[in-house]
Amino acid sequence: MVSIYRCQIELHESLYYATREIGRLYETEPIIHNYALCYALGLVDSQIYSTTVAEEHSYRYFCPEQVPKYEEHLTPLNQQQIYVTPARSLNHSSILNTWKYANNNYHVEMEKTQKNIPSFGRAKEIAPESLFDFFVISQKELKLPRWIRLGKWMSKAEVTVEKLPKHKISEGIFTCTHPLNPLDVMFTNQVMSYDVVNMPPVSLIQNVQMRGQYYQFDGIQNLKIPVRIEYRFRN
């Protein structure tokens, strides 16, 4: 029996990752990629969730190189039928931080530095107390962590989990208002229209109108989640 959880994230520290770079401005989009959530929730390479990977791709203890291995790390989640959607903002505000640095080149003989060129940049971050929500779909009961770390600064965030009520499966044309990873739905559903959210490593889509099977929930209006959804890495 499929269990579907609605999870809410409350930021306790500012959240930063560079969704886009505009000159010296590094901007954080108020949306969290589902790949990032899988790592933050501890679902990757986990004995608890039976998602361990081969030793050469191990993530738990030491990463010998900074090369993403999404396919190797997330395929075991498909095997355990665990899926996490991207997170959308429920309520957020942004803060702008300016950072500066100087290019100081020191020689071992303590020669005088030839030049001192200051530089600066700005980071647009998501402020503390901002709220996001996302869904976890699993074939078995899950116990998710209450506290997680997110973004470049490993910012602290609190997770509250609510198991959604009984659902039924319908089929037809529907609109999913929550963001989706297009690679994960486009092969099992007919995607008809959407808005693009440009962000690495795979741009997301939202306000998606599509044809296929979807979950509906007793007492919850306008919530429709695609049924056949799993991690895919090639289009």
mmCIF file of C-alpha atoms in Angstrom:
data_model
loop_
_atom_site.group_PDB
_atom_site.id
_atom_site.type_symbol
_atom_site.label_atom_id
_atom_site.label_comp_id
_atom_site.label_asym_id
_atom_site.label_seq_id
_atom_site.Cartn_x
_atom_site.Cartn_y
_atom_site.Cartn_z
ATOM 1 C CA MET A 1 0.000 0.000 0.000
ATOM 2 C CA VAL A 2 1.430 3.355 -1.022
ATOM 3 C CA SER A 3 2.058 5.849 1.763
ATOM 4 C CA ILE A 4 2.210 9.546 0.843
ATOM 5 C CA TYR A 5 3.591 12.148 3.234
ATOM 6 C CA ARG A 6 3.285 15.910 3.062
ATOM 7 C CA CYS A 7 6.443 17.415 4.552
ATOM 8 C CA GLN A 8 6.954 21.023 5.570
ATOM 9 C CA ILE A 9 10.357 22.672 5.948
ATOM 10 C CA GLU A 10 10.931 25.713 8.151
ATOM 11 C CA LEU A 11 14.323 27.379 7.730
ATOM 12 C CA HIS A 12 16.168 28.200 10.962
ATOM 13 C CA GLU A 13 19.093 29.748 9.074
ATOM 14 C CA SER A 14 19.374 31.499 5.728
ATOM 15 C CA LEU A 15 19.450 29.152 2.733
ATOM 16 C CA TYR A 16 21.924 29.731 -0.097
ATOM 17 C CA TYR A 17 22.782 27.955 -3.333
ATOM 18 C CA ALA A 18 23.479 29.624 -6.670
ATOM 19 C CA THR A 19 20.461 28.947 -8.864
ATOM 20 C CA ARG A 20 21.589 31.674 -11.261
ATOM 21 C CA GLU A 21 24.481 34.089 -11.568
ATOM 22 C CA ILE A 22 23.816 37.622 -12.811
ATOM 23 C CA GLY A 23 27.153 39.394 -12.947
ATOM 24 C CA ARG A 24 28.284 39.547 -9.328
ATOM 25 C CA LEU A 25 24.844 38.573 -7.993
ATOM 26 C CA TYR A 26 24.338 34.933 -6.991
ATOM 27 C CA GLU A 27 20.627 34.293 -6.594
ATOM 28 C CA THR A 28 18.793 31.532 -4.733
ATOM 29 C CA GLU A 29 15.462 30.527 -6.282
ATOM 30 C CA PRO A 30 12.740 29.840 -3.674
ATOM 31 C CA ILE A 31 12.443 26.197 -4.679
ATOM 32 C CA ILE A 32 14.411 23.143 -3.524
ATOM 33 C CA HIS A 33 15.430 20.451 -6.007
ATOM 34 C CA ASN A 34 14.296 16.911 -5.271
ATOM 35 C CA TYR A 35 17.856 15.605 -5.663
ATOM 36 C CA ALA A 36 19.003 17.921 -2.856
ATOM 37 C CA LEU A 37 16.132 16.795 -0.626
ATOM 38 C CA CYS A 38 17.044 13.123 -1.046
ATOM 39 C CA TYR A 39 20.542 13.800 0.261
ATOM 40 C CA ALA A 40 19.362 16.145 3.029
ATOM 41 C CA LEU A 41 16.798 13.613 4.308
ATOM 42 C CA GLY A 42 19.467 10.910 4.535
ATOM 43 C CA LEU A 43 17.744 8.660 2.008
ATOM 44 C CA VAL A 44 20.889 8.186 -0.110
ATOM 45 C CA ASP A 45 23.248 5.269 0.620
ATOM 46 C CA SER A 46 21.364 4.355 3.789
ATOM 47 C CA GLN A 47 21.165 1.043 5.601
ATOM 48 C CA ILE A 48 18.009 2.264 7.334
ATOM 49 C CA TYR A 49 16.162 2.726 4.031
ATOM 50 C CA SER A 50 17.946 -0.173 2.252
ATOM 51 C CA THR A 51 19.451 2.160 -0.344
ATOM 52 C CA THR A 52 23.144 1.313 0.036
ATOM 53 C CA VAL A 53 25.296 1.707 -3.078
ATOM 54 C CA ALA A 54 28.437 0.006 -4.347
ATOM 55 C CA GLU A 55 31.577 0.851 -2.397
ATOM 56 C CA GLU A 56 33.109 2.825 -5.264
ATOM 57 C CA HIS A 57 30.075 5.157 -5.167
ATOM 58 C CA SER A 58 29.839 5.337 -1.381
ATOM 59 C CA TYR A 59 28.383 8.560 -0.026
ATOM 60 C CA ARG A 60 28.111 7.923 3.708
ATOM 61 C CA TYR A 61 31.701 8.306 4.860
ATOM 62 C CA PHE A 62 33.987 9.872 2.294
ATOM 63 C CA CYS A 63 33.629 11.364 -1.181
ATOM 64 C CA PRO A 64 37.026 11.156 -2.930
ATOM 65 C CA GLU A 65 35.916 13.480 -5.748
ATOM 66 C CA GLN A 66 33.385 16.270 -6.163
ATOM 67 C CA VAL A 67 31.608 14.672 -9.097
ATOM 68 C CA PRO A 68 27.830 14.166 -8.854
ATOM 69 C CA LYS A 69 26.686 10.550 -9.052
ATOM 70 C CA TYR A 70 22.946 11.060 -9.090
ATOM 71 C CA GLU A 71 22.183 7.941 -11.117
ATOM 72 C CA GLU A 72 24.284 5.668 -8.889
ATOM 73 C CA HIS A 73 22.941 7.264 -5.695
ATOM 74 C CA LEU A 74 19.239 7.592 -6.543
ATOM 75 C CA THR A 75 18.607 4.357 -8.458
ATOM 76 C CA PRO A 76 18.410 2.388 -5.155
ATOM 77 C CA LEU A 77 15.521 4.686 -4.148
ATOM 78 C CA ASN A 78 13.687 3.530 -7.277
ATOM 79 C CA GLN A 79 14.328 -0.062 -6.244
ATOM 80 C CA GLN A 80 12.830 0.653 -2.797
ATOM 81 C CA GLN A 81 10.001 2.652 -4.434
ATOM 82 C CA ILE A 82 10.782 5.834 -2.523
ATOM 83 C CA TYR A 83 10.271 9.131 -4.330
ATOM 84 C CA VAL A 84 10.680 12.736 -3.157
ATOM 85 C CA THR A 85 9.190 15.672 -5.071
ATOM 86 C CA PRO A 86 10.835 19.103 -5.273
ATOM 87 C CA ALA A 87 9.783 21.601 -2.590
ATOM 88 C CA ARG A 88 7.883 24.806 -3.309
ATOM 89 C CA SER A 89 7.749 27.957 -1.220
ATOM 90 C CA LEU A 90 4.691 28.461 0.951
ATOM 91 C CA ASN A 91 5.961 31.686 2.457
ATOM 92 C CA HIS A 92 9.407 33.161 2.047
ATOM 93 C CA SER A 93 11.443 36.339 2.104
ATOM 94 C CA SER A 94 14.904 37.068 0.739
ATOM 95 C CA ILE A 95 17.963 38.751 2.195
ATOM 96 C CA LEU A 96 20.905 40.224 0.301
ATOM 97 C CA ASN A 97 24.404 39.710 1.678
ATOM 98 C CA THR A 98 27.499 41.429 0.283
ATOM 99 C CA TRP A 99 30.861 39.725 0.577
ATOM 100 C CA LYS A 100 34.299 41.133 -0.135
ATOM 101 C CA TYR A 101 37.765 39.739 -0.508
ATOM 102 C CA ALA A 102 41.218 40.915 -1.495
ATOM 103 C CA ASN A 103 43.737 39.158 -3.723
ATOM 104 C CA ASN A 104 46.779 38.967 -1.435
ATOM 105 C CA ASN A 105 49.664 37.007 -2.955
ATOM 106 C CA TYR A 106 52.394 36.209 -0.439
ATOM 107 C CA HIS A 107 55.818 34.959 -1.537
ATOM 108 C CA VAL A 108 57.809 32.586 0.615
ATOM 109 C CA GLU A 109 60.591 35.205 0.770
ATOM 110 C CA MET A 110 58.076 37.740 2.116
ATOM 111 C CA GLU A 111 58.442 40.053 -0.856
ATOM 112 C CA LYS A 112 56.113 43.001 -0.981
ATOM 113 C CA THR A 113 52.812 42.228 -2.688
ATOM 114 C CA GLN A 114 52.705 43.785 -6.147
ATOM 115 C CA LYS A 115 48.970 44.434 -6.144
ATOM 116 C CA ASN A 116 46.000 44.337 -3.839
ATOM 117 C CA ILE A 117 42.790 44.164 -5.848
ATOM 118 C CA PRO A 118 39.621 44.127 -3.761
ATOM 119 C CA SER A 119 36.606 42.330 -5.150
ATOM 120 C CA PHE A 120 33.018 41.782 -4.039
ATOM 121 C CA GLY A 121 29.844 39.921 -4.761
ATOM 122 C CA ARG A 122 26.290 39.645 -3.527
ATOM 123 C CA ALA A 123 24.374 36.559 -2.499
ATOM 124 C CA LYS A 124 20.573 36.609 -2.473
ATOM 125 C CA GLU A 125 19.530 34.068 0.146
ATOM 126 C CA ILE A 126 16.227 32.743 1.473
ATOM 127 C CA ALA A 127 15.635 34.139 4.960
ATOM 128 C CA PRO A 128 15.070 32.156 8.177
ATOM 129 C CA GLU A 129 11.432 31.284 9.025
ATOM 130 C CA SER A 130 10.634 30.747 5.336
ATOM 131 C CA LEU A 131 8.379 27.731 4.725
ATOM 132 C CA PHE A 132 8.459 25.086 1.988
ATOM 133 C CA ASP A 133 6.495 21.903 1.384
ATOM 134 C CA PHE A 134 7.051 18.727 -0.619
ATOM 135 C CA PHE A 135 5.814 15.120 -0.810
ATOM 136 C CA VAL A 136 7.386 11.742 -0.169
ATOM 137 C CA ILE A 137 5.830 8.693 -1.838
ATOM 138 C CA SER A 138 6.792 5.270 -0.529
ATOM 139 C CA GLN A 139 5.610 1.683 -0.738
ATOM 140 C CA LYS A 140 6.337 1.246 2.968
ATOM 141 C CA GLU A 141 6.155 3.327 6.138
ATOM 142 C CA LEU A 142 9.014 5.813 6.542
ATOM 143 C CA LYS A 143 10.380 7.664 9.540
ATOM 144 C CA LEU A 144 11.972 10.870 8.278
ATOM 145 C CA PRO A 145 14.367 13.086 10.279
ATOM 146 C CA ARG A 146 13.088 16.158 12.103
ATOM 147 C CA TRP A 147 16.232 18.236 11.476
ATOM 148 C CA ILE A 148 18.143 18.500 8.206
ATOM 149 C CA ARG A 149 20.876 20.641 6.602
ATOM 150 C CA LEU A 150 20.415 22.388 3.247
ATOM 151 C CA GLY A 151 22.390 24.433 0.720
ATOM 152 C CA LYS A 152 25.980 25.599 0.422
ATOM 153 C CA TRP A 153 26.111 26.760 4.058
ATOM 154 C CA MET A 154 24.510 23.534 5.358
ATOM 155 C CA SER A 155 21.751 25.642 6.872
ATOM 156 C CA LYS A 156 19.642 24.148 9.649
ATOM 157 C CA ALA A 157 15.984 23.430 8.873
ATOM 158 C CA GLU A 158 13.118 21.719 10.689
ATOM 159 C CA VAL A 159 10.929 19.116 8.990
ATOM 160 C CA THR A 160 7.378 18.296 10.047
ATOM 161 C CA VAL A 161 5.715 15.275 8.482
ATOM 162 C CA GLU A 162 2.012 14.581 7.945
ATOM 163 C CA LYS A 163 0.761 11.346 6.464
ATOM 164 C CA LEU A 164 -1.925 12.166 3.943
ATOM 165 C CA PRO A 165 -5.374 10.551 4.213
ATOM 166 C CA LYS A 166 -6.686 7.729 2.081
ATOM 167 C CA HIS A 167 -6.224 8.317 -1.617
ATOM 168 C CA LYS A 168 -7.681 7.025 -4.838
ATOM 169 C CA ILE A 169 -6.219 6.824 -8.325
ATOM 170 C CA SER A 170 -7.928 8.658 -11.176
ATOM 171 C CA GLU A 171 -6.939 9.078 -14.803
ATOM 172 C CA GLY A 172 -7.306 11.916 -17.266
ATOM 173 C CA ILE A 173 -6.120 15.476 -17.781
ATOM 174 C CA PHE A 174 -5.097 17.197 -14.541
ATOM 175 C CA THR A 175 -2.976 20.065 -13.240
ATOM 176 C CA CYS A 176 -0.209 19.548 -10.700
ATOM 177 C CA THR A 177 0.438 22.861 -8.941
ATOM 178 C CA HIS A 178 3.535 21.551 -7.150
ATOM 179 C CA PRO A 179 6.928 21.578 -8.930
ATOM 180 C CA LEU A 180 8.079 18.424 -10.669
ATOM 181 C CA ASN A 181 11.274 17.072 -12.176
ATOM 182 C CA PRO A 182 10.397 16.717 -15.894
ATOM 183 C CA LEU A 183 12.700 13.725 -16.446
ATOM 184 C CA ASP A 184 10.792 11.813 -13.758
ATOM 185 C CA VAL A 185 7.322 12.252 -15.288
ATOM 186 C CA MET A 186 7.690 12.843 -19.025
ATOM 187 C CA PHE A 187 8.139 9.162 -19.943
ATOM 188 C CA THR A 188 5.069 7.916 -18.045
ATOM 189 C CA ASN A 189 2.716 10.869 -18.539
ATOM 190 C CA GLN A 190 1.805 13.179 -21.387
ATOM 191 C CA VAL A 191 3.046 16.617 -20.324
ATOM 192 C CA MET A 192 0.948 19.243 -22.100
ATOM 193 C CA SER A 193 1.917 22.649 -20.669
ATOM 194 C CA TYR A 194 4.125 23.978 -17.861
ATOM 195 C CA ASP A 195 6.283 26.816 -16.558
ATOM 196 C CA VAL A 196 10.041 26.236 -16.407
ATOM 197 C CA VAL A 197 12.178 26.914 -13.334
ATOM 198 C CA ASN A 198 15.766 27.101 -14.579
ATOM 199 C CA MET A 199 18.125 25.513 -12.091
ATOM 200 C CA PRO A 200 20.878 22.876 -12.152
ATOM 201 C CA PRO A 201 21.323 19.980 -12.465
ATOM 202 C CA VAL A 202 17.878 19.481 -14.094
ATOM 203 C CA SER A 203 15.513 22.416 -14.564
ATOM 204 C CA LEU A 204 12.143 21.892 -12.882
ATOM 205 C CA ILE A 205 8.612 22.526 -14.113
ATOM 206 C CA GLN A 206 5.546 23.807 -12.273
ATOM 207 C CA ASN A 207 1.867 24.525 -12.936
ATOM 208 C CA VAL A 208 1.999 21.397 -15.066
ATOM 209 C CA GLN A 209 -1.010 20.299 -17.079
ATOM 210 C CA MET A 210 -0.673 16.648 -18.001
ATOM 211 C CA ARG A 211 -2.549 13.519 -18.958
ATOM 212 C CA GLY A 212 -2.135 10.304 -16.997
ATOM 213 C CA GLN A 213 -2.884 8.674 -13.667
ATOM 214 C CA TYR A 214 -2.877 10.753 -10.497
ATOM 215 C CA TYR A 215 -3.535 10.492 -6.771
ATOM 216 C CA GLN A 216 -6.527 12.285 -5.243
ATOM 217 C CA PHE A 217 -7.090 12.636 -1.499
ATOM 218 C CA ASP A 218 -10.216 12.633 0.628
ATOM 219 C CA GLY A 219 -10.977 16.105 1.934
ATOM 220 C CA ILE A 220 -8.111 17.846 0.113
ATOM 221 C CA GLN A 221 -9.152 19.978 -2.821
ATOM 222 C CA ASN A 222 -6.901 20.653 -5.821
ATOM 223 C CA LEU A 223 -4.107 18.292 -4.756
ATOM 224 C CA LYS A 224 -3.187 15.923 -7.562
ATOM 225 C CA ILE A 225 0.122 14.037 -7.702
ATOM 226 C CA PRO A 226 1.243 11.899 -10.680
ATOM 227 C CA VAL A 227 1.157 8.161 -9.970
ATOM 228 C CA ARG A 228 3.916 6.769 -12.157
ATOM 229 C CA ILE A 229 6.882 8.811 -11.081
ATOM 230 C CA GLU A 230 10.492 7.721 -10.500
ATOM 231 C CA TYR A 231 14.042 9.028 -10.903
ATOM 232 C CA ARG A 232 15.316 9.086 -14.454
ATOM 233 C CA PHE A 233 18.604 10.491 -15.698
ATOM 234 C CA ARG A 234 18.470 10.465 -19.501
ATOM 235 C CA ASN A 235 16.014 12.026 -21.891
#
